[in-house]
PDB file of C-alpha atoms and ligand atoms in Angstrom:
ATOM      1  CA  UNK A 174      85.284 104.858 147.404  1.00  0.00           C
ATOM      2  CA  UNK A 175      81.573 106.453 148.000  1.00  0.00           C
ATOM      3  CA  UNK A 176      80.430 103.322 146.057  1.00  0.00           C
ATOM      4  CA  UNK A 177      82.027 101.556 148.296  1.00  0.00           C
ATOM      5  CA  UNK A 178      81.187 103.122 151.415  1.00  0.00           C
ATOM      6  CA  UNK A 179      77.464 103.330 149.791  1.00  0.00           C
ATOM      7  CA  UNK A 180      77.510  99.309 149.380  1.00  0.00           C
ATOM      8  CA  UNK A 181      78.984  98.616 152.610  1.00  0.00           C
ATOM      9  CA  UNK A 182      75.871 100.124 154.337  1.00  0.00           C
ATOM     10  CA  UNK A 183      73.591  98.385 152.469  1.00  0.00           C
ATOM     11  CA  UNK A 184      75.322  94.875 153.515  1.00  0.00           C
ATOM     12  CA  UNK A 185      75.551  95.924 156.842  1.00  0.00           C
ATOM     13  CA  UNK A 186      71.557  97.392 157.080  1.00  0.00           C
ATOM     14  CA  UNK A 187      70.652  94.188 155.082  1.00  0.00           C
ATOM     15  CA  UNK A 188      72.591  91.820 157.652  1.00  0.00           C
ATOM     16  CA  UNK A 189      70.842  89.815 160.362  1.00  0.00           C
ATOM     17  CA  UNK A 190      73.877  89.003 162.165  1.00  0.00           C
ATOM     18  CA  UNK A 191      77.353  90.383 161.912  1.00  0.00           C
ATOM     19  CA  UNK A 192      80.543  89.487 162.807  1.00  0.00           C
ATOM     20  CA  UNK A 193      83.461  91.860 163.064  1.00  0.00           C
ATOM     21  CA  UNK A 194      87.098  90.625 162.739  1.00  0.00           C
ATOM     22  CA  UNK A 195      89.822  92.758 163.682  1.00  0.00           C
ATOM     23  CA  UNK A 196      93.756  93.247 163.107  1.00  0.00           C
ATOM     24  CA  UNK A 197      96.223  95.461 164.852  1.00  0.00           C
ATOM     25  CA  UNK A 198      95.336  98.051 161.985  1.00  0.00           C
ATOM     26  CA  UNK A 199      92.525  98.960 164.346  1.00  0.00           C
ATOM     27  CA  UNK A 200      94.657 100.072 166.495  1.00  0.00           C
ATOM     28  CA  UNK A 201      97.435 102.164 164.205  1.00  0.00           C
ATOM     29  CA  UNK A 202      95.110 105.010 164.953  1.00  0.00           C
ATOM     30  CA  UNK A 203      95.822 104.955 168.809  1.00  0.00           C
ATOM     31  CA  UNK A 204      99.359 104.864 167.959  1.00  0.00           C
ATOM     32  CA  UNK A 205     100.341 101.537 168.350  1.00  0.00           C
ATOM     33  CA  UNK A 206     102.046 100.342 165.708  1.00  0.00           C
ATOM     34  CA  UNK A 207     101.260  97.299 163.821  1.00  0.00           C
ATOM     35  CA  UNK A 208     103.623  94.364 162.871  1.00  0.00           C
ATOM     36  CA  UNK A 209     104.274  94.325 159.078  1.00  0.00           C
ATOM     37  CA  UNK A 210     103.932  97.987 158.127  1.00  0.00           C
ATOM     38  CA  UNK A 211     107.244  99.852 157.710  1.00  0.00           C
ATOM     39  CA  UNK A 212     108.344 100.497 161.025  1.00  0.00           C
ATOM     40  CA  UNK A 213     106.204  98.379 162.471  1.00  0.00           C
ATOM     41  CA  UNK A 214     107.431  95.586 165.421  1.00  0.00           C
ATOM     42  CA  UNK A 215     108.123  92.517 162.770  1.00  0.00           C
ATOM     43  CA  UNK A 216     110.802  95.012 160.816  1.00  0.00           C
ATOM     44  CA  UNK A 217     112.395  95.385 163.557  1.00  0.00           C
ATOM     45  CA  UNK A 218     112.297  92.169 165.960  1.00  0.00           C
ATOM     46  CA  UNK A 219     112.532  88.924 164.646  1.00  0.00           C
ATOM     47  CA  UNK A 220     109.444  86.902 166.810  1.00  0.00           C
ATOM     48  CA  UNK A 221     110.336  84.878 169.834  1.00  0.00           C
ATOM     49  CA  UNK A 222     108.937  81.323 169.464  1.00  0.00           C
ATOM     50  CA  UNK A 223     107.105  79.783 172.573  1.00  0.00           C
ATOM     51  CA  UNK A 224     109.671  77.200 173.209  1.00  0.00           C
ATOM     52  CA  UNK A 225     112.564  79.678 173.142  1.00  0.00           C
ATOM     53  CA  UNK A 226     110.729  81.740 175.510  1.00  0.00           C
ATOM     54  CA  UNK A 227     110.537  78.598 177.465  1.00  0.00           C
ATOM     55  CA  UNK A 228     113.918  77.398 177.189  1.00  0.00           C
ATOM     56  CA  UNK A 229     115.953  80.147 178.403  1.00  0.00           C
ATOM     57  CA  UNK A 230     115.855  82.673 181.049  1.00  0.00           C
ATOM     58  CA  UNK A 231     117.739  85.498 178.873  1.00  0.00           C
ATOM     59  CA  UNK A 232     115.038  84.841 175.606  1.00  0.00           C
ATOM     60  CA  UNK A 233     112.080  85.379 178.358  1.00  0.00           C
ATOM     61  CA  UNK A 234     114.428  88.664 179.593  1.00  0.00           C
ATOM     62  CA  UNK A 235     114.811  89.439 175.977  1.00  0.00           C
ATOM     63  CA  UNK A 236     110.907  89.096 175.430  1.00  0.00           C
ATOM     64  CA  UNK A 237     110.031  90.965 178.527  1.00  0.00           C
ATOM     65  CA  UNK A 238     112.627  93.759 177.576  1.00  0.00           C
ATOM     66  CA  UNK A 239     110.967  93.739 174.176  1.00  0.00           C
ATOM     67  CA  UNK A 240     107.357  93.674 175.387  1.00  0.00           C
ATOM     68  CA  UNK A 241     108.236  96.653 177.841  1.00  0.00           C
ATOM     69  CA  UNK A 242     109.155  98.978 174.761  1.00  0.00           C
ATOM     70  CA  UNK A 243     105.604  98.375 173.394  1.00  0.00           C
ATOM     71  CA  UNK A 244     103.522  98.561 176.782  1.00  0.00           C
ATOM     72  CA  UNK A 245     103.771 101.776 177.751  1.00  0.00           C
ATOM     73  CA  UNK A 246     102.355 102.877 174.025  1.00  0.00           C
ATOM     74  CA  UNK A 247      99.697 100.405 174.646  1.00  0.00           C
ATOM     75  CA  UNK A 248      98.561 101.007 178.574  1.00  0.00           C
ATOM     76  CA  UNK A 249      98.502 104.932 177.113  1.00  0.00           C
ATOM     77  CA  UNK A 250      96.349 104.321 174.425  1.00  0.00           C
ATOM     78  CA  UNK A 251      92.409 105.077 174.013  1.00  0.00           C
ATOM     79  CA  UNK A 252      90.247 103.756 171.359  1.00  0.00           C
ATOM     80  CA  UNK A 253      89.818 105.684 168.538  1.00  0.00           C
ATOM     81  CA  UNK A 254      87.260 105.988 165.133  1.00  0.00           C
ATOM     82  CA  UNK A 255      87.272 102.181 164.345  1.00  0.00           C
ATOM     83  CA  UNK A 256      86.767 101.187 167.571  1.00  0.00           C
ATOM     84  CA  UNK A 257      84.243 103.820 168.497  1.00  0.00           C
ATOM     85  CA  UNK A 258      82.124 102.376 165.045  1.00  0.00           C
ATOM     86  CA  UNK A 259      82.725  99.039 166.122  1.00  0.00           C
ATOM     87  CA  UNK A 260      81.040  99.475 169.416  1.00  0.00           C
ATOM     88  CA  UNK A 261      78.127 101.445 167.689  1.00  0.00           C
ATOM     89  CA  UNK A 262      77.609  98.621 165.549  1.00  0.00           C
ATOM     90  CA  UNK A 263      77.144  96.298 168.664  1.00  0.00           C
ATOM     91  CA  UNK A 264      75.130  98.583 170.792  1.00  0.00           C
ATOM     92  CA  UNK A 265      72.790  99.104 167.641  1.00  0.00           C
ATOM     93  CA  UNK A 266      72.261  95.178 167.504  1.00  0.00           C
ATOM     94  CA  UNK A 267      73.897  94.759 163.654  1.00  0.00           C
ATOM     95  CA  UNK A 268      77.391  93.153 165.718  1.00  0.00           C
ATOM     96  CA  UNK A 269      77.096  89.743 167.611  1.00  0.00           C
ATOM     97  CA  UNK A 270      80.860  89.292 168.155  1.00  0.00           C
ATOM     98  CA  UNK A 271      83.703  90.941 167.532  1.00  0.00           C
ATOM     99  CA  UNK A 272      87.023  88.574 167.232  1.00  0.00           C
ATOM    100  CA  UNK A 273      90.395  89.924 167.642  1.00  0.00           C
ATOM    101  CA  UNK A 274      94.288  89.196 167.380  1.00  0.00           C
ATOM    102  CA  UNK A 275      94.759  92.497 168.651  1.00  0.00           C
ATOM    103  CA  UNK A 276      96.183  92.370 172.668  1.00  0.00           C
ATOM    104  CA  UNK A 277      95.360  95.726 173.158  1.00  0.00           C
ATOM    105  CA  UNK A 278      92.151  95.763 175.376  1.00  0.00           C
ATOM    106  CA  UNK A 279      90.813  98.925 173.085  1.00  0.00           C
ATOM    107  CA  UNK A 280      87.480  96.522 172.397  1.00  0.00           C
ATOM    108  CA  UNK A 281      86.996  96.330 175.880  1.00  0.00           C
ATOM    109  CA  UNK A 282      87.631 100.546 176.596  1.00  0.00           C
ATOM    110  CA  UNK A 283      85.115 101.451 173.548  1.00  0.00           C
ATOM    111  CA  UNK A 284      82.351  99.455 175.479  1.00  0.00           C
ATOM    112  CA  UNK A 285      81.850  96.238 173.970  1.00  0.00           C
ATOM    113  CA  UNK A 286      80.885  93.937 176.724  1.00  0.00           C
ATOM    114  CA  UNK A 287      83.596  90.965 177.397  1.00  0.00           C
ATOM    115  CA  UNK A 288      80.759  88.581 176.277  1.00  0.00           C
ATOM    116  CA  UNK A 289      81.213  90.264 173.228  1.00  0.00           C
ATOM    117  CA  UNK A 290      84.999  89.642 172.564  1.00  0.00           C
ATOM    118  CA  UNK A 291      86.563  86.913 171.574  1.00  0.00           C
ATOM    119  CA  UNK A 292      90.542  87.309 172.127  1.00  0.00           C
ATOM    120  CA  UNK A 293      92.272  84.831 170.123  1.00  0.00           C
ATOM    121  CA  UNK A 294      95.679  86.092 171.167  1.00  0.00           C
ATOM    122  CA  UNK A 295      95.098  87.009 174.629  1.00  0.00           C
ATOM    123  CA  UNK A 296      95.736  90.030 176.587  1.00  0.00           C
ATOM    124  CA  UNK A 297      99.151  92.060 177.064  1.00  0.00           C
ATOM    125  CA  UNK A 298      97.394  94.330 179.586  1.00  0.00           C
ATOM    126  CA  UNK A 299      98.075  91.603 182.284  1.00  0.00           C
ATOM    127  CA  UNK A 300     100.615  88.692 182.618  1.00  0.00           C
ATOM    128  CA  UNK A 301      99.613  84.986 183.665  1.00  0.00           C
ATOM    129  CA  UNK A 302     101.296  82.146 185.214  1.00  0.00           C
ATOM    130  CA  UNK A 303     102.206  79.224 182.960  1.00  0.00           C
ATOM    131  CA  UNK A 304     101.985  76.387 185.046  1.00  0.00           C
ATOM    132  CA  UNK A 305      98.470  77.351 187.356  1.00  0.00           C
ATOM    133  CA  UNK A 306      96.985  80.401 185.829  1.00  0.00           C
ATOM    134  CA  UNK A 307      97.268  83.443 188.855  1.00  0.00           C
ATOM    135  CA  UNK A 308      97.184  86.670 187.231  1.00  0.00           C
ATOM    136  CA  UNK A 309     100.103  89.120 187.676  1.00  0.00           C
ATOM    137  CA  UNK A 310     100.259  93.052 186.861  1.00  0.00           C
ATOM    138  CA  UNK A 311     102.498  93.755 183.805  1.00  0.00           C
ATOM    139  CA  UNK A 312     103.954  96.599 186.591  1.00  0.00           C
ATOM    140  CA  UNK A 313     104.831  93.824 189.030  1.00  0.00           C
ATOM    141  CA  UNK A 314     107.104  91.669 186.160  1.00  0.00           C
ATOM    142  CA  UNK A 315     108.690  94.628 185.776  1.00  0.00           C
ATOM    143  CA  UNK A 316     109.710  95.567 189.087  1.00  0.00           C
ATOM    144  CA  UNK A 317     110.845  91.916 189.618  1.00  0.00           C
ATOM    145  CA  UNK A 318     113.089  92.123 187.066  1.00  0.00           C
ATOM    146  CA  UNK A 319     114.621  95.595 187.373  1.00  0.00           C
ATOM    147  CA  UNK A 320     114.965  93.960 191.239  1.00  0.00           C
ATOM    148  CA  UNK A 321     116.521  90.641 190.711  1.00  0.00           C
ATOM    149  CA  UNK A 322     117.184  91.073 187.100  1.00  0.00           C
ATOM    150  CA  UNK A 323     115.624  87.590 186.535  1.00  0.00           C
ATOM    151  CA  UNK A 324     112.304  86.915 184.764  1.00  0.00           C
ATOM    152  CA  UNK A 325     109.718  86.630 186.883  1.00  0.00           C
ATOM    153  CA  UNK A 326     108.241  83.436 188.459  1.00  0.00           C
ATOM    154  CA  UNK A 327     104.703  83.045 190.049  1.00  0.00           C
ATOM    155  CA  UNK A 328     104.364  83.590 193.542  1.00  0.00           C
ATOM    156  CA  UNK A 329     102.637  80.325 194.344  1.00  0.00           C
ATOM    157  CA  UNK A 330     103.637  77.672 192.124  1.00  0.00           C
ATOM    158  CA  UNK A 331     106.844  79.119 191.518  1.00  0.00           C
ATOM    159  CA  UNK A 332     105.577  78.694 187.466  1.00  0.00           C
ATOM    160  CA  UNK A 333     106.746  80.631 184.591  1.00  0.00           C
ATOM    161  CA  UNK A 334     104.980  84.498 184.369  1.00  0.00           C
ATOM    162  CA  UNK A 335     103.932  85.568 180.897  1.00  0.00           C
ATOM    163  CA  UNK A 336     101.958  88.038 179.495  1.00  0.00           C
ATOM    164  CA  UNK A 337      98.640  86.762 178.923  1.00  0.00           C
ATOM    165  CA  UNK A 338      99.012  86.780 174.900  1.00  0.00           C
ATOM    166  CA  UNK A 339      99.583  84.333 173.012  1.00  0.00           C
ATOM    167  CA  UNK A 340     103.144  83.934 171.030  1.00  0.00           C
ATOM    168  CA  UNK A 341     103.889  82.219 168.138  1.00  0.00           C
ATOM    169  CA  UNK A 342     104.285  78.327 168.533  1.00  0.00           C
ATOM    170  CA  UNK A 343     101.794  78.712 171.338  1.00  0.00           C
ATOM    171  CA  UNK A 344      98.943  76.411 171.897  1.00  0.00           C
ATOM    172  CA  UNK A 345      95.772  78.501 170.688  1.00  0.00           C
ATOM    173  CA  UNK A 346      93.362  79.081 173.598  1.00  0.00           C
ATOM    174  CA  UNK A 347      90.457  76.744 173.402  1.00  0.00           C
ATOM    175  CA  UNK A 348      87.401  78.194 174.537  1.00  0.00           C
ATOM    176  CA  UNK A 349      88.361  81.406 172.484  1.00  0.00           C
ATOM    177  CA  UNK A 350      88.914  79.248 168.915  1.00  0.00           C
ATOM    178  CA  UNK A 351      85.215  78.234 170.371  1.00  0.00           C
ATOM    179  CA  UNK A 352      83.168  80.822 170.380  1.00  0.00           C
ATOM    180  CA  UNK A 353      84.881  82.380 167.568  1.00  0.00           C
ATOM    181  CA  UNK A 354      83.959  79.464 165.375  1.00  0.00           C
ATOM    182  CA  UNK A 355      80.131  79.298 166.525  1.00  0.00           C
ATOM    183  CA  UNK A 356      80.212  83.288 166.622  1.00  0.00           C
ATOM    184  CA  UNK A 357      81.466  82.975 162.465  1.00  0.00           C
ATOM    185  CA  UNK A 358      79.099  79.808 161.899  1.00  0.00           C
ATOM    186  CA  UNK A 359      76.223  82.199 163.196  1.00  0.00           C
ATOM    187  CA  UNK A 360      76.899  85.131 161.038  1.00  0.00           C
ATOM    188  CA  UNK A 361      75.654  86.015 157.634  1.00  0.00           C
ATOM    189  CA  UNK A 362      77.787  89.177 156.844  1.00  0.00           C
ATOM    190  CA  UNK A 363      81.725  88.689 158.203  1.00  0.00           C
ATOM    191  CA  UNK A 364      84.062  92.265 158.386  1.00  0.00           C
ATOM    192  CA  UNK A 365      87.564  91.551 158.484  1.00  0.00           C
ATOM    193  CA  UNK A 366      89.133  95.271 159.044  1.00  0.00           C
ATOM    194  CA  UNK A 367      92.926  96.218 159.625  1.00  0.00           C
ATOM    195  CA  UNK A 368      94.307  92.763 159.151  1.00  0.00           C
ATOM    196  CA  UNK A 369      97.341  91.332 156.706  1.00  0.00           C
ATOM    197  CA  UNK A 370      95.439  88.112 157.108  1.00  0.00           C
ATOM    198  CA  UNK A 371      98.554  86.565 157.216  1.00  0.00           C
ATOM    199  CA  UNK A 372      98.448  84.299 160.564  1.00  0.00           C
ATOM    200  CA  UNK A 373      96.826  81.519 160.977  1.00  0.00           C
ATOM    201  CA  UNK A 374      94.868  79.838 162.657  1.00  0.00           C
ATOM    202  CA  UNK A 375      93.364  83.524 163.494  1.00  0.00           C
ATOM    203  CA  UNK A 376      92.799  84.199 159.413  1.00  0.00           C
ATOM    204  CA  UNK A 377      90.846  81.147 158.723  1.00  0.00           C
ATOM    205  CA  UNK A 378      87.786  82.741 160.228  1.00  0.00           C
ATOM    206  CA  UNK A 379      86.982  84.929 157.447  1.00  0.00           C
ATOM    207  CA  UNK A 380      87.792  81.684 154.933  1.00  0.00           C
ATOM    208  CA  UNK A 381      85.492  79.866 157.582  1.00  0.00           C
ATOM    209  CA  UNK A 382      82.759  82.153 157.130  1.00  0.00           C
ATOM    210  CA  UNK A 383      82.746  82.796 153.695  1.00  0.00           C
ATOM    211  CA  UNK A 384      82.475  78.970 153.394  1.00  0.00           C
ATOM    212  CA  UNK A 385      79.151  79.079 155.956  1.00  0.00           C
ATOM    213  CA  UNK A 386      77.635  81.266 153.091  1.00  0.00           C
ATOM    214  CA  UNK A 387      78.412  85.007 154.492  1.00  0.00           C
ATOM    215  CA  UNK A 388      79.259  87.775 153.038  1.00  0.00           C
ATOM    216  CA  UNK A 389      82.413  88.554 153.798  1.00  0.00           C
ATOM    217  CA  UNK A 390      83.945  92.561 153.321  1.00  0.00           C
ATOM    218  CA  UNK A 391      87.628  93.127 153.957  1.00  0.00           C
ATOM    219  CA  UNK A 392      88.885  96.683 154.970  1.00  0.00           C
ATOM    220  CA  UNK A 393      92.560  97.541 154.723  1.00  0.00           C
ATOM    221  CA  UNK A 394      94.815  99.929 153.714  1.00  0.00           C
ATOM    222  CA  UNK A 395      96.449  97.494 151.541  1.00  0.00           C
ATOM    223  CA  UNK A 396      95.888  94.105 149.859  1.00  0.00           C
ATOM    224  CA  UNK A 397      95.573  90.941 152.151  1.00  0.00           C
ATOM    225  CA  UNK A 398      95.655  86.925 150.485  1.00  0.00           C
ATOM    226  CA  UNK A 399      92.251  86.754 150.967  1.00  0.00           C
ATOM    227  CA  UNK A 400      90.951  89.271 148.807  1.00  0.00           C
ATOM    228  CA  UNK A 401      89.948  87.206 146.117  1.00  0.00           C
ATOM    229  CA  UNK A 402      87.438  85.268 148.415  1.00  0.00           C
ATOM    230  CA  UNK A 403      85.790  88.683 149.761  1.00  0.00           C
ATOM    231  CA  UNK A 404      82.543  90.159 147.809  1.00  0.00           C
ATOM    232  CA  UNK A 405      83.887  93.917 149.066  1.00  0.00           C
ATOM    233  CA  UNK A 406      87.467  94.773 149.471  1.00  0.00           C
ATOM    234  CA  UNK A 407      87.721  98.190 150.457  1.00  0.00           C
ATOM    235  CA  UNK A 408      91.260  99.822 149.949  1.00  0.00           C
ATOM    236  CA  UNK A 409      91.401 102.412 152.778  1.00  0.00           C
ATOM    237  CA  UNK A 410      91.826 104.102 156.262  1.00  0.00           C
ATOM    238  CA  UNK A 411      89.842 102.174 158.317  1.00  0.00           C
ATOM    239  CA  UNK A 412      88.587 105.267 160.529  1.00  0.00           C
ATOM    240  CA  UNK A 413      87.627 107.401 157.439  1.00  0.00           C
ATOM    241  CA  UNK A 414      85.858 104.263 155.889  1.00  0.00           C
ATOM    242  CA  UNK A 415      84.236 103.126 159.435  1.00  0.00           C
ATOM    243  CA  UNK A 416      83.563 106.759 160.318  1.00  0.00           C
ATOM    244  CA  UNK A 417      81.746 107.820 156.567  1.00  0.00           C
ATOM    245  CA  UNK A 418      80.133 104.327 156.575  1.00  0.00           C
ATOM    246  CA  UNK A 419      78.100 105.186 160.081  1.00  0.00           C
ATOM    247  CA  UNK A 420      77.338 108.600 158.312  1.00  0.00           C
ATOM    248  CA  UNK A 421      75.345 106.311 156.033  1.00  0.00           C
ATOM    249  CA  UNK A 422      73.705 104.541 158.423  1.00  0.00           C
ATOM    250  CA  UNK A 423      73.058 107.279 160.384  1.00  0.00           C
ATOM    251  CA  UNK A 424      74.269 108.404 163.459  1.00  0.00           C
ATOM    252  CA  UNK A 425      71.354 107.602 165.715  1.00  0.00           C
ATOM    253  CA  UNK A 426      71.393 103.793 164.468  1.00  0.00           C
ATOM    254  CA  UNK A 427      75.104 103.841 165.283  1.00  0.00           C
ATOM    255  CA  UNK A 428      76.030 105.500 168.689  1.00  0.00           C
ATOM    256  CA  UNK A 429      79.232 106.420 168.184  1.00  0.00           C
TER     257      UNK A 429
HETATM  258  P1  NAD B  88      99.376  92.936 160.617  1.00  0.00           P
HETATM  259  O1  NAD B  88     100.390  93.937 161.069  1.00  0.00           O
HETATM  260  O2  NAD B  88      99.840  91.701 159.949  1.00  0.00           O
HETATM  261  O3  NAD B  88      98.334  93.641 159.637  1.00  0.00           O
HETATM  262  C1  NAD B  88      97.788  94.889 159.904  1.00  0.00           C
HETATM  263  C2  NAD B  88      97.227  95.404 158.596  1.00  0.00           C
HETATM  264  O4  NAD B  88      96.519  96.594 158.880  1.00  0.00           O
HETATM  265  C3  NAD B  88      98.307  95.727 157.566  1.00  0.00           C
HETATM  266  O5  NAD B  88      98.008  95.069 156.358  1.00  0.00           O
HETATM  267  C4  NAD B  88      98.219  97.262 157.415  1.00  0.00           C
HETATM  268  O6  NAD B  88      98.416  97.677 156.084  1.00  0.00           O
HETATM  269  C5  NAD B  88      96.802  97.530 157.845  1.00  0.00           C
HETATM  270  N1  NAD B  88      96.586  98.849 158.455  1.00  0.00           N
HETATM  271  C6  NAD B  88      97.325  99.433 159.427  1.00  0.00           C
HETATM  272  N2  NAD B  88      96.755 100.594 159.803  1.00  0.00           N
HETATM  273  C7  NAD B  88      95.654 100.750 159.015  1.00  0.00           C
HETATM  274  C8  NAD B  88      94.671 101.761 158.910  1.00  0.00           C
HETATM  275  N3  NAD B  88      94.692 102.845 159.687  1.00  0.00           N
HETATM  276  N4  NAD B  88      93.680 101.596 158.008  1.00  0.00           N
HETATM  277  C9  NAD B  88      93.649 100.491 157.208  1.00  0.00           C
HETATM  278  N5  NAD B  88      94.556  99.517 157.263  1.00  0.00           N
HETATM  279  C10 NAD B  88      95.546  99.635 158.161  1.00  0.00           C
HETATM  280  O7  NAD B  88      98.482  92.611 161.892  1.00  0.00           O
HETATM  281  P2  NAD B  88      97.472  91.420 162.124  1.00  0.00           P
HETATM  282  O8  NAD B  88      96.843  90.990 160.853  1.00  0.00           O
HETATM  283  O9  NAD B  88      96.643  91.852 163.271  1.00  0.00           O
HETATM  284  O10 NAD B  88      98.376  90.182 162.578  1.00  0.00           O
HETATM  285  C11 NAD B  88      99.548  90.293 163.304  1.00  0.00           C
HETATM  286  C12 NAD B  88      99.531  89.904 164.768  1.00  0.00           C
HETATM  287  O11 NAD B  88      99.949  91.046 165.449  1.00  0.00           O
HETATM  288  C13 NAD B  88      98.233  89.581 165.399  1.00  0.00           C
HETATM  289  O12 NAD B  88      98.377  88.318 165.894  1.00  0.00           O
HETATM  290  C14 NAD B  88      98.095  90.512 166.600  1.00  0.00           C
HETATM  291  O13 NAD B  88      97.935  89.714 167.759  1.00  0.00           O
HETATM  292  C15 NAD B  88      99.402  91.167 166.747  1.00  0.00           C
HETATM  293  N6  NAD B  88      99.467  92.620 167.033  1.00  0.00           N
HETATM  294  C16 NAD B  88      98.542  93.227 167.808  1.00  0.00           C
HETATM  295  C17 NAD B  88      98.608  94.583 168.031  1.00  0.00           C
HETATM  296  C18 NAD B  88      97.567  95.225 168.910  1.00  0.00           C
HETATM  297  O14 NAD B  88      97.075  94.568 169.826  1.00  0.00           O
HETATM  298  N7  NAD B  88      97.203  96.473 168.648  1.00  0.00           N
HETATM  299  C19 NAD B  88      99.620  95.342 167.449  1.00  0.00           C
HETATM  300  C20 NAD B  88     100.580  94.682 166.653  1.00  0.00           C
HETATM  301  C21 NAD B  88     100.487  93.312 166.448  1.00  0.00           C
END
């Protein structure tokens, strides 16, 4: 593992443009749970597929019930060691971009700048009409539905409210899949950190970039499919790795 850690700053000093990729394990730290680890959301829900949500009233109750259980964890939580490196990284110049499929807004609360972020599964800290686009509060769906015990329905349009991620069978948002390609296209040195690697489109950045001629390091606690294609896997928790890896660098390169 020092080896590791030992190589990993010498990519990372050696880069001239970095691109960090991140995965809901990330986020484990803040206590939100991720969604194939044991316990984690996939053991226990089966997913809700766009054009179920779309078809019925009771799936979009069901996924609104659903997303309510996992809110409040997330609205509570507050970035912690990954995300805290992760904005170091950027604020020392070594990060262009960092891409996520985490909905969580940590990114955001550690300082990264929105320019910064590329969210290629949205946002859960806000809900969004279907049909024109007006933002709602997550508080607001809720108190429609504990009123009228309907989903909600935009204000103006009268259009389907979702959360502003995006579910599985879900159109991928445009401008995001965008600048996350040019972002990867620009980067000689690609971290993908706390992710199974395991849905796609979202996973073929790192295949993307290795392909571009980066070098591309994968951090997680466990093996992903795209290991073989990575010139570092590091087997680990991603705070004690991210967190003993700025040690390297040294703390006043990396504010964190
Ligand atoms: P995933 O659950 O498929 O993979 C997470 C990986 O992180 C797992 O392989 C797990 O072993 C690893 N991991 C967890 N905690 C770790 C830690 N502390 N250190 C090292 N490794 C750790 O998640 P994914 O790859 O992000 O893909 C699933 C989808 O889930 C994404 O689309 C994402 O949008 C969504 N999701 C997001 C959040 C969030 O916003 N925080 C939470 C759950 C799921």
């Amino acid at each position: 593992m020092e080896d590791d850690i030992d190589e990993l700053a010498q990519m990372i000093q050696s880069a001239g443009r970095a691109v960090v990729f991140t995965g809901a394990g990330v986020s484990t730290e803040c206590g939100i749970p991720d969604f194939r680890s044991p316990g984690g959301f996939w053991t226990r829900y089966k997913p809700i597929e766009f054009d179920d949500f779309l078809a019925s009233e009771e799936t979009r109750l069901e996924a609104w019930r659903r997303y309510f259980n996992i809110y409040d964890a997330v609205a509570q939580a507050v970035p912690g060691p990954s995300h805290k490196v992760i904005a170091g990284l950027y604020h020392a110049g070594i990060v262009s971009h960092v891409i996520t499929q985490n909905i969580d807004d940590l990114h955001r609360a550690s300082g990264v700048p929105e320019e910064a972020i590329i969210e290629l599964h949205g946002n859960g800290s806000y809900a969004k009409c279907l049909s024109c686009g007006e933002r709602y509060e997550i508080a607001w769906a809720r108190a429609q539905i504990e009123a009228g015990r309907r989903p909600p329905y935009c204000s103006t349009c009268a259009g389907i409210v979702k959360t502003a991620t995006i579910s599985f069978g879900q159109a991928m948002p445009e401008a995001e899949m965008a600048r996350a390609r040019a972002a990867t296209f620009d980067a000689d040195l690609f971290l993908a950190l706390g992710s199974s690697l395991q849905v796609f489109p979202a996973a073929s950045f790192p295949v993307m970039a290795k392909s571009n001629r980066a070098r591309l390091v994968i951090i997680n606690r466990e093996p992903t499919g795209l290991d073989a294609l990575a010139d570092l896997v590091i087997a680990g928790e991603l705070g004690d790795v991210l967190s003993a890896t700025a040690e390297r660098l040294g703390r006043q390169q990396i504010a964190c």
